[in-house]
Amino acid sequence: MANIRSSYTGGVNFFGGNDPLELIRQYGSPLYVYNEEMLRRRSGEMRDLVKLPSFKACYSAKANANPHLLRIVRSEGLLVDSMSLGELLMTRAAGFESDEILFVCNNVSAEEFKQAQASSRVVSVDSLSQLELFGKNVPAGSRVMVRVNPGIGAGHHKKVVTAGKETKFGVNVEDLPRAVELCEKYKLQLFGINQHIGSLFMEPDKFLAAAARLLEIVEPFKELEIIDFGGGYGIPYHKYENEARLDLADLGQRFAAMLEEFTAKTGYRGRFVIEPGRYVPAESGVLLGSVTAVKNNGPVRFVCTDVGFNILPRPMLYDSFHDVEIYRQGNPAPDSRTMPQTLVGNICESGDILARDRELPEVQEGDVLGFLDAGAYCFAMSSNYNQRVRPAEILIDRAGKVKLIRRREVPEDLIAMVTPLD
Ligand SMILES: *Cc1c(COP(=O)(O)O)cnc(C)c1O
């Protein structure tokens, strides 16, 4: 199938033989499309990153919590971590048992602690005061993990760096002895120590440095069942520039060597856990949208679409780059001539920009665009801003069959929570 710019999805058979324009006609625009084969492949890569029986990958549900996708991730052997009661609901709906769920939360209430403790294997607390609150509200003997702030962070944008002195996360290393005292006071089992230093590493080094640091930090603590290194594995968003992938073979080997050395040195008998979020579903999602207008304002050619930042928030939030494909009726031949174009959505804010001065073949009204790598932190962060409805989500299975996994919202959904006007 030829089309204006579609060689990436064509190469991986993303749409499984389905025509993106036909999918839009059937399920409405915009539309989130997921590919089961890709989701399984990435899940497997995380499961097998380190080939030690003590190693477990735990998918971080906040990246994408659709239970249909979670069920696939579970069937590939991943555990899951949830951050809220809503995510717990989704993970339980997908079939995760309580002993397959870690609750890694941040600044929650007593009520949330009580409910989470009842349906997850272990709850992680993020500060000494949260540890006290947890202790006061759960039965003696409950398990707890303490999230440590190792003092180093990393990430693709300052909004996603989640460790280091200036972030809100974790208990400082110096305060860990106090955390142990609090566990004794409330008769909690200190089950694990976890960290998560940030998102989107494309090189193993920073992750491995932080992992080595965590192993130093946990060494004095005996009887831990979980040492959890967090997530952050990046994916190549610049598909059309052949951006290199994170070298998992190198990362996996060096990480395994580090874990084996630690085990040999300390006699540790618990589990080593990672919490990849983005890596698992990001590349299994493409967001389709429609071009509703094209215009020139001064020197800028604007391509106007129905994909507002309420539907795809990452470019506005983090200046993120999503590569873009172009599909046109009649399957015309690919077009390699490009011009700078600025892609915008339908939200009434000038910051509603999906891509600025992007070199693309000339886009026309009526074209369908595909925003690549939209499986993580895209639908999950969408909103009803401007009182626009959220799109449907569909899944393409390994035989190319399409399944609706979330219906498109309707205007009645928007008003459903409003109490009657009297
Ligand atoms: C967000 C988050 C993750 C996943 O991060 P990615 O960058 O998507 O891999 C893992 N653990 C915790 C605690 C998180 O908050």
Short mmCIF file of C-alpha atoms and ligand atoms in Angstrom, two decimals:
data_model
loop_
_atom_site.label_atom_id
_atom_site.label_comp_id
_atom_site.label_asym_id
_atom_site.label_seq_id
_atom_site.Cartn_x
_atom_site.Cartn_y
_atom_site.Cartn_z
CA MET A 1 0.00 0.00 0.00
CA ALA A 2 1.60 3.26 -1.08
CA ASN A 3 0.85 6.46 0.74
CA ILE A 4 2.29 9.94 1.16
CA ARG A 5 4.41 9.11 4.21
CA SER A 6 3.81 5.71 5.77
CA SER A 7 6.99 3.67 5.45
CA TYR A 8 7.44 3.17 9.21
CA THR A 9 4.00 1.69 9.91
CA GLY A 10 4.14 -0.08 6.56
CA GLY A 11 7.48 -1.66 7.50
CA VAL A 12 6.20 -3.06 10.79
CA ASN A 13 2.73 -3.85 9.38
CA PHE A 14 1.31 -1.71 12.15
CA PHE A 15 -2.25 -1.57 10.84
CA GLY A 16 -2.32 -5.29 10.05
CA GLY A 17 -3.59 -4.71 6.52
CA ASN A 18 -6.27 -2.22 7.62
CA ASP A 19 -6.49 1.16 5.93
CA PRO A 20 -6.11 4.06 8.42
CA LEU A 21 -8.73 6.10 6.51
CA GLU A 22 -11.20 3.26 6.76
CA LEU A 23 -10.51 2.90 10.51
CA ILE A 24 -11.28 6.60 10.97
CA ARG A 25 -14.50 6.26 8.99
CA GLN A 26 -15.56 3.37 11.15
CA TYR A 27 -14.49 4.50 14.62
CA GLY A 28 -14.39 8.29 14.28
CA SER A 29 -11.56 10.81 14.37
CA PRO A 30 -9.29 11.15 16.28
CA LEU A 31 -8.61 7.49 17.06
CA TYR A 32 -6.03 5.64 19.16
CA VAL A 33 -4.84 2.47 17.44
CA TYR A 34 -2.77 -0.19 19.23
CA ASN A 35 -0.89 -3.13 17.80
CA GLU A 36 -0.89 -6.32 19.87
CA GLU A 37 2.23 -7.82 18.29
CA MET A 38 4.30 -4.74 19.14
CA LEU A 39 2.97 -4.64 22.71
CA ARG A 40 3.88 -8.30 23.22
CA ARG A 41 7.34 -7.83 21.75
CA ARG A 42 8.20 -4.89 24.02
CA SER A 43 6.73 -6.63 27.05
CA GLY A 44 8.92 -9.65 26.33
CA GLU A 45 12.01 -7.49 26.00
CA MET A 46 11.47 -6.08 29.48
CA ARG A 47 10.61 -9.50 30.98
CA ASP A 48 13.84 -10.95 29.57
CA LEU A 49 16.08 -7.93 30.15
CA VAL A 50 18.00 -9.77 32.88
CA LYS A 51 18.00 -13.53 32.76
CA LEU A 52 18.04 -14.24 36.47
CA PRO A 53 15.20 -16.02 38.27
CA SER A 54 15.20 -13.24 40.88
CA PHE A 55 14.49 -10.59 38.23
CA LYS A 56 10.96 -9.31 37.53
CA ALA A 57 9.67 -6.55 35.29
CA CYS A 58 6.72 -4.67 36.62
CA TYR A 59 4.78 -2.62 34.07
CA SER A 60 3.99 0.87 35.32
CA ALA A 61 0.29 1.23 34.57
CA LYS A 62 0.26 4.99 34.52
CA ALA A 63 1.69 5.01 30.99
CA ASN A 64 -1.44 3.33 29.64
CA ALA A 65 -4.08 1.70 31.81
CA ASN A 66 -6.53 0.28 29.30
CA PRO A 67 -7.37 -3.15 30.80
CA HIS A 68 -7.32 -4.82 27.37
CA LEU A 69 -3.69 -3.79 27.01
CA LEU A 70 -2.91 -4.59 30.65
CA ARG A 71 -4.24 -8.11 30.12
CA ILE A 72 -1.83 -8.65 27.24
CA VAL A 73 1.06 -7.31 29.31
CA ARG A 74 0.12 -9.68 32.13
CA SER A 75 -0.06 -12.65 29.77
CA GLU A 76 3.55 -11.86 28.81
CA GLY A 77 4.57 -12.39 32.43
CA LEU A 78 4.90 -8.85 33.70
CA LEU A 79 3.77 -7.69 37.14
CA VAL A 80 2.23 -4.25 37.45
CA ASP A 81 2.64 -1.17 39.56
CA SER A 82 -0.27 1.16 40.21
CA MET A 83 -0.24 4.70 41.52
CA SER A 84 -3.86 5.30 42.47
CA LEU A 85 -7.09 3.52 43.33
CA GLY A 86 -8.24 4.11 39.76
CA GLU A 87 -5.18 2.31 38.43
CA LEU A 88 -5.76 -0.48 40.94
CA LEU A 89 -9.28 -0.82 39.58
CA MET A 90 -7.97 -1.06 36.01
CA THR A 91 -5.23 -3.54 36.89
CA ARG A 92 -7.62 -5.74 38.85
CA ALA A 93 -10.10 -5.60 35.95
CA ALA A 94 -7.32 -6.82 33.67
CA GLY A 95 -6.83 -9.89 35.87
CA PHE A 96 -3.79 -8.95 37.94
CA GLU A 97 -3.97 -10.66 41.34
CA SER A 98 -3.14 -8.71 44.47
CA ASP A 99 0.24 -10.45 44.72
CA GLU A 100 1.10 -9.25 41.23
CA ILE A 101 0.53 -5.57 42.04
CA LEU A 102 2.83 -3.05 43.69
CA PHE A 103 1.21 0.17 44.83
CA VAL A 104 3.80 2.90 44.27
CA CYS A 105 2.00 6.03 45.33
CA ASN A 106 2.76 9.60 46.18
CA ASN A 107 1.05 11.75 48.81
CA VAL A 108 -2.10 9.72 49.36
CA SER A 109 -4.77 9.82 52.06
CA ALA A 110 -5.37 7.39 54.94
CA GLU A 111 -8.42 6.06 53.11
CA GLU A 112 -6.43 5.39 49.95
CA PHE A 113 -3.74 3.60 51.96
CA LYS A 114 -6.35 1.35 53.59
CA GLN A 115 -7.94 0.39 50.30
CA ALA A 116 -4.63 -0.05 48.49
CA GLN A 117 -3.21 -2.21 51.26
CA ALA A 118 -6.16 -4.56 50.87
CA SER A 119 -5.65 -5.12 47.15
CA SER A 120 -1.95 -4.98 46.45
CA ARG A 121 0.97 -7.11 47.49
CA VAL A 122 2.93 -4.24 48.86
CA VAL A 123 2.54 -0.50 49.23
CA SER A 124 5.42 1.90 48.73
CA VAL A 125 5.55 5.08 50.80
CA ASP A 126 7.25 8.20 49.71
CA SER A 127 8.08 10.14 52.89
CA LEU A 128 8.42 9.62 56.62
CA SER A 129 5.08 11.29 57.25
CA GLN A 130 3.39 8.98 54.72
CA LEU A 131 5.03 6.04 56.48
CA GLU A 132 3.51 7.21 59.79
CA LEU A 133 0.11 7.65 58.18
CA PHE A 134 0.34 4.20 56.61
CA GLY A 135 1.40 2.65 59.92
CA LYS A 136 -1.50 4.23 61.77
CA ASN A 137 -4.06 2.98 59.25
CA VAL A 138 -3.16 -0.57 58.32
CA PRO A 139 -2.97 -3.79 60.39
CA ALA A 140 0.27 -4.63 62.19
CA GLY A 141 2.38 -6.95 60.09
CA SER A 142 1.56 -5.14 56.82
CA ARG A 143 4.28 -4.95 54.23
CA VAL A 144 5.75 -1.66 53.17
CA MET A 145 8.33 -0.47 50.70
CA VAL A 146 10.14 2.78 51.24
CA ARG A 147 10.94 4.88 48.23
CA VAL A 148 14.36 6.40 48.54
CA ASN A 149 15.61 9.54 46.90
CA PRO A 150 19.18 8.61 45.97
CA GLY A 151 20.08 12.24 45.33
CA ILE A 152 20.59 11.76 41.60
CA GLY A 153 17.99 12.16 38.90
CA ALA A 154 17.80 12.10 35.12
CA GLY A 155 15.33 12.51 32.32
CA HIS A 156 14.33 14.07 29.03
CA HIS A 157 12.66 17.12 30.58
CA LYS A 158 12.88 18.68 34.03
CA LYS A 159 9.21 17.82 34.61
CA VAL A 160 10.02 14.09 34.53
CA VAL A 161 13.19 14.03 36.63
CA THR A 162 11.96 12.29 39.75
CA ALA A 163 14.97 12.13 42.05
CA GLY A 164 17.55 14.59 43.24
CA LYS A 165 17.40 17.14 46.02
CA GLU A 166 14.94 19.41 44.28
CA THR A 167 12.19 16.92 43.49
CA LYS A 168 9.24 16.00 45.69
CA PHE A 169 9.93 12.27 45.64
CA GLY A 170 11.35 9.81 48.13
CA VAL A 171 12.94 9.62 51.54
CA ASN A 172 16.48 11.00 51.78
CA VAL A 173 19.13 8.37 52.32
CA GLU A 174 20.08 9.95 55.69
CA ASP A 175 16.50 9.44 56.88
CA LEU A 176 16.33 5.71 56.16
CA PRO A 177 17.31 4.72 59.73
CA ARG A 178 14.33 6.76 60.91
CA ALA A 179 12.13 4.86 58.43
CA VAL A 180 13.32 1.60 60.01
CA GLU A 181 12.38 2.94 63.45
CA LEU A 182 8.90 3.84 62.19
CA CYS A 183 8.48 0.34 60.74
CA GLU A 184 9.35 -1.07 64.18
CA LYS A 185 7.01 1.35 65.93
CA TYR A 186 4.03 0.33 63.77
CA LYS A 187 5.11 -3.31 63.39
CA LEU A 188 5.37 -3.03 59.62
CA GLN A 189 7.50 -5.39 57.58
CA LEU A 190 10.07 -3.39 55.61
CA PHE A 191 9.53 -5.44 52.48
CA GLY A 192 11.44 -3.43 49.93
CA ILE A 193 13.28 -0.31 48.96
CA ASN A 194 12.53 1.34 45.65
CA GLN A 195 13.55 4.30 43.56
CA HIS A 196 12.59 5.86 40.26
CA ILE A 197 14.95 8.55 39.10
CA GLY A 198 13.33 9.78 35.89
CA SER A 199 12.18 9.02 32.38
CA LEU A 200 13.46 8.34 28.91
CA PHE A 201 17.08 7.24 29.10
CA MET A 202 18.47 6.28 25.71
CA GLU A 203 21.82 5.15 27.17
CA PRO A 204 22.33 2.48 29.83
CA ASP A 205 24.92 4.43 31.84
CA LYS A 206 22.75 6.72 33.95
CA PHE A 207 20.34 3.96 34.82
CA LEU A 208 23.20 1.64 35.76
CA ALA A 209 24.90 4.34 37.85
CA ALA A 210 21.64 4.90 39.73
CA ALA A 211 21.16 1.14 40.11
CA ALA A 212 24.66 0.76 41.55
CA ARG A 213 23.93 3.60 43.96
CA LEU A 214 20.70 1.92 45.07
CA LEU A 215 22.55 -1.32 45.76
CA GLU A 216 24.97 0.58 48.01
CA ILE A 217 22.06 2.21 49.80
CA VAL A 218 20.17 -1.03 50.45
CA GLU A 219 23.16 -3.12 51.47
CA PRO A 220 22.84 -2.48 55.23
CA PHE A 221 19.18 -3.54 55.20
CA LYS A 222 18.70 -7.23 55.87
CA GLU A 223 15.72 -9.33 54.89
CA LEU A 224 14.43 -7.15 52.08
CA GLU A 225 12.21 -9.01 49.63
CA ILE A 226 12.26 -6.41 46.87
CA ILE A 227 14.89 -4.06 45.53
CA ASP A 228 13.14 -1.98 42.92
CA PHE A 229 15.13 0.15 40.49
CA GLY A 230 12.20 2.01 38.91
CA GLY A 231 11.69 2.65 35.22
CA GLY A 232 12.75 5.22 32.67
CA TYR A 233 13.74 3.17 29.63
CA GLY A 234 13.40 5.34 26.55
CA ILE A 235 12.18 4.62 23.05
CA PRO A 236 13.35 6.24 19.81
CA TYR A 237 10.73 8.86 18.94
CA HIS A 238 12.57 10.04 15.82
CA LYS A 239 11.51 7.08 13.71
CA TYR A 240 12.07 8.79 10.35
CA GLU A 241 15.63 9.76 11.35
CA ASN A 242 16.44 6.16 12.32
CA GLU A 243 17.19 7.16 15.90
CA ALA A 244 19.11 4.37 17.64
CA ARG A 245 17.30 2.18 20.15
CA LEU A 246 18.36 1.81 23.74
CA ASP A 247 20.90 -1.04 23.66
CA LEU A 248 19.05 -3.63 25.74
CA ALA A 249 21.66 -6.34 25.19
CA ASP A 250 24.36 -4.13 26.68
CA LEU A 251 22.11 -2.82 29.45
CA GLY A 252 20.87 -6.31 30.31
CA GLN A 253 24.34 -7.81 30.48
CA ARG A 254 25.85 -5.10 32.64
CA PHE A 255 22.80 -5.00 34.88
CA ALA A 256 22.83 -8.79 35.32
CA ALA A 257 26.53 -8.74 36.22
CA MET A 258 25.86 -6.05 38.81
CA LEU A 259 22.96 -7.98 40.35
CA GLU A 260 24.90 -11.24 40.43
CA GLU A 261 27.84 -9.58 42.12
CA PHE A 262 25.52 -8.05 44.73
CA THR A 263 23.86 -11.40 45.39
CA ALA A 264 27.19 -13.17 45.75
CA LYS A 265 28.53 -10.49 48.09
CA THR A 266 25.48 -10.09 50.36
CA GLY A 267 23.58 -13.38 50.11
CA TYR A 268 20.46 -11.41 49.09
CA ARG A 269 17.56 -13.79 48.45
CA GLY A 270 14.77 -11.44 47.38
CA ARG A 271 13.72 -10.06 44.02
CA PHE A 272 15.15 -7.42 41.75
CA VAL A 273 12.41 -5.39 40.10
CA ILE A 274 12.23 -2.79 37.37
CA GLU A 275 9.22 -0.61 36.58
CA PRO A 276 9.24 0.31 32.90
CA GLY A 277 6.21 2.32 31.88
CA ARG A 278 6.74 4.00 28.54
CA TYR A 279 8.94 1.31 27.00
CA VAL A 280 6.21 -1.30 26.99
CA PRO A 281 3.27 0.39 25.21
CA ALA A 282 4.70 3.56 23.59
CA GLU A 283 5.52 2.07 20.20
CA SER A 284 2.40 -0.05 20.12
CA GLY A 285 0.21 3.06 19.75
CA VAL A 286 -0.48 5.40 16.84
CA LEU A 287 -2.91 8.29 17.15
CA LEU A 288 -4.85 8.97 13.97
CA GLY A 289 -6.34 12.42 13.36
CA SER A 290 -7.82 14.37 10.48
CA VAL A 291 -6.71 17.53 8.76
CA THR A 292 -9.62 19.95 8.91
CA ALA A 293 -7.95 23.02 7.38
CA VAL A 294 -4.68 24.26 5.94
CA LYS A 295 -3.68 27.92 5.92
CA ASN A 296 -0.82 30.36 5.80
CA ASN A 297 -0.52 32.99 8.52
CA GLY A 298 2.40 35.15 7.45
CA PRO A 299 5.33 32.90 6.72
CA VAL A 300 3.93 29.91 8.62
CA ARG A 301 2.00 27.13 6.95
CA PHE A 302 -0.47 25.79 9.50
CA VAL A 303 -1.88 22.30 9.24
CA CYS A 304 -5.03 22.35 11.38
CA THR A 305 -6.29 19.08 12.83
CA ASP A 306 -8.85 17.62 15.20
CA VAL A 307 -6.04 16.54 17.54
CA GLY A 308 -6.03 19.11 20.31
CA PHE A 309 -3.61 19.03 23.21
CA ASN A 310 -6.44 17.50 25.23
CA ILE A 311 -6.01 14.40 23.02
CA LEU A 312 -2.20 14.48 22.67
CA PRO A 313 -0.79 16.45 25.61
CA ARG A 314 2.91 15.55 25.41
CA PRO A 315 4.06 18.15 22.86
CA MET A 316 2.48 20.98 24.87
CA LEU A 317 3.61 19.63 28.27
CA TYR A 318 7.17 18.58 27.51
CA ASP A 319 7.91 19.88 23.99
CA SER A 320 7.87 16.22 22.99
CA PHE A 321 8.46 15.04 19.47
CA HIS A 322 6.08 12.58 17.83
CA ASP A 323 6.89 11.59 14.29
CA VAL A 324 4.04 12.08 11.84
CA GLU A 325 2.79 10.02 8.92
CA ILE A 326 0.39 11.17 6.21
CA TYR A 327 -2.27 9.02 4.58
CA ARG A 328 -4.44 10.20 1.69
CA GLN A 329 -7.47 8.80 -0.08
CA GLY A 330 -6.60 6.69 -3.11
CA ASN A 331 -3.21 5.54 -1.80
CA PRO A 332 -1.05 7.94 -3.82
CA ALA A 333 2.68 7.29 -4.25
CA PRO A 334 5.01 8.37 -1.41
CA ASP A 335 6.13 11.98 -1.62
CA SER A 336 9.62 12.80 -0.42
CA ARG A 337 9.58 16.55 -1.13
CA THR A 338 9.17 18.38 2.18
CA MET A 339 8.40 21.85 3.49
CA PRO A 340 8.21 23.21 7.05
CA GLN A 341 4.67 23.02 8.42
CA THR A 342 3.26 23.70 11.87
CA LEU A 343 0.68 21.18 13.06
CA VAL A 344 -1.97 22.46 15.44
CA GLY A 345 -5.13 21.18 17.09
CA ASN A 346 -8.65 22.48 17.68
CA ILE A 347 -8.26 23.86 21.22
CA CYS A 348 -8.66 27.58 21.74
CA GLU A 349 -5.14 28.31 22.98
CA SER A 350 -2.17 29.44 20.94
CA GLY A 351 -0.02 26.81 22.69
CA ASP A 352 -2.06 24.06 21.06
CA ILE A 353 0.84 23.00 18.85
CA LEU A 354 1.62 19.39 17.99
CA ALA A 355 4.73 20.05 15.89
CA ARG A 356 6.41 23.32 15.01
CA ASP A 357 8.04 23.89 11.60
CA ARG A 358 8.08 20.18 10.91
CA GLU A 359 9.60 19.15 7.57
CA LEU A 360 6.89 17.04 5.96
CA PRO A 361 5.44 16.44 2.52
CA GLU A 362 2.76 19.02 1.76
CA VAL A 363 -0.26 18.14 3.87
CA GLN A 364 -3.73 18.72 2.43
CA GLU A 365 -7.18 19.17 3.89
CA GLY A 366 -8.81 15.75 4.22
CA ASP A 367 -5.55 13.90 4.86
CA VAL A 368 -5.32 11.60 7.84
CA LEU A 369 -2.25 12.00 10.05
CA GLY A 370 -0.67 9.30 12.20
CA PHE A 371 1.19 10.44 15.32
CA LEU A 372 3.66 7.65 16.04
CA ASP A 373 4.71 6.25 19.42
CA ALA A 374 1.48 7.39 21.02
CA GLY A 375 0.90 4.33 23.21
CA ALA A 376 2.36 5.79 26.42
CA TYR A 377 1.38 8.95 28.30
CA CYS A 378 -0.97 9.99 25.52
CA PHE A 379 -4.46 8.62 26.05
CA ALA A 380 -3.58 8.30 29.74
CA MET A 381 -3.05 12.07 29.97
CA SER A 382 -5.96 13.12 27.76
CA SER A 383 -8.74 15.32 29.09
CA ASN A 384 -12.08 16.85 28.23
CA TYR A 385 -10.70 20.39 28.02
CA ASN A 386 -12.86 22.64 25.84
CA GLN A 387 -15.54 20.02 26.58
CA ARG A 388 -14.26 17.83 23.78
CA VAL A 389 -14.85 14.11 23.96
CA ARG A 390 -12.03 11.60 24.21
CA PRO A 391 -11.52 9.32 21.22
CA ALA A 392 -12.07 5.59 20.90
CA GLU A 393 -9.23 3.11 21.31
CA ILE A 394 -8.92 0.06 19.05
CA LEU A 395 -6.58 -2.91 19.12
CA ILE A 396 -5.25 -4.71 16.06
CA ASP A 397 -4.55 -8.32 16.92
CA ARG A 398 -1.90 -10.54 15.40
CA ALA A 399 -4.23 -11.68 12.64
CA GLY A 400 -4.99 -8.05 11.69
CA LYS A 401 -8.45 -8.18 13.26
CA VAL A 402 -9.71 -4.96 14.83
CA LYS A 403 -11.28 -4.82 18.28
CA LEU A 404 -12.82 -1.79 19.94
CA ILE A 405 -11.24 -1.56 23.41
CA ARG A 406 -12.73 1.74 24.51
CA ARG A 407 -15.68 3.46 22.91
CA ARG A 408 -15.50 7.05 21.83
CA GLU A 409 -17.04 9.38 24.40
CA VAL A 410 -20.31 11.08 23.54
CA PRO A 411 -21.46 14.54 24.64
CA GLU A 412 -23.80 12.90 27.18
CA ASP A 413 -20.69 11.60 28.98
CA LEU A 414 -19.60 15.20 29.48
CA ILE A 415 -22.76 16.19 31.30
CA ALA A 416 -23.32 12.90 33.13
CA MET A 417 -21.54 13.99 36.34
CA VAL A 418 -23.22 17.39 36.54
CA THR A 419 -26.05 17.48 39.07
CA PRO A 420 -29.44 18.53 37.69
CA LEU A 421 -29.94 22.29 37.33
CA ASP A 422 -32.88 23.46 39.42
C1 LIG B 1 6.25 6.87 36.00
C2 LIG B 1 6.90 5.87 36.85
C3 LIG B 1 7.49 4.74 36.29
C4 LIG B 1 7.58 4.52 34.81
O1 LIG B 1 8.37 5.49 34.19
P1 LIG B 1 8.75 5.36 32.64
O2 LIG B 1 9.62 6.51 32.39
O3 LIG B 1 7.50 5.41 31.88
O4 LIG B 1 9.45 4.06 32.48
C5 LIG B 1 8.03 3.79 37.14
N1 LIG B 1 7.98 3.94 38.49
C6 LIG B 1 7.42 5.03 39.06
C7 LIG B 1 7.40 5.13 40.53
C8 LIG B 1 6.87 6.03 38.27
O5 LIG B 1 6.33 7.11 38.84
#
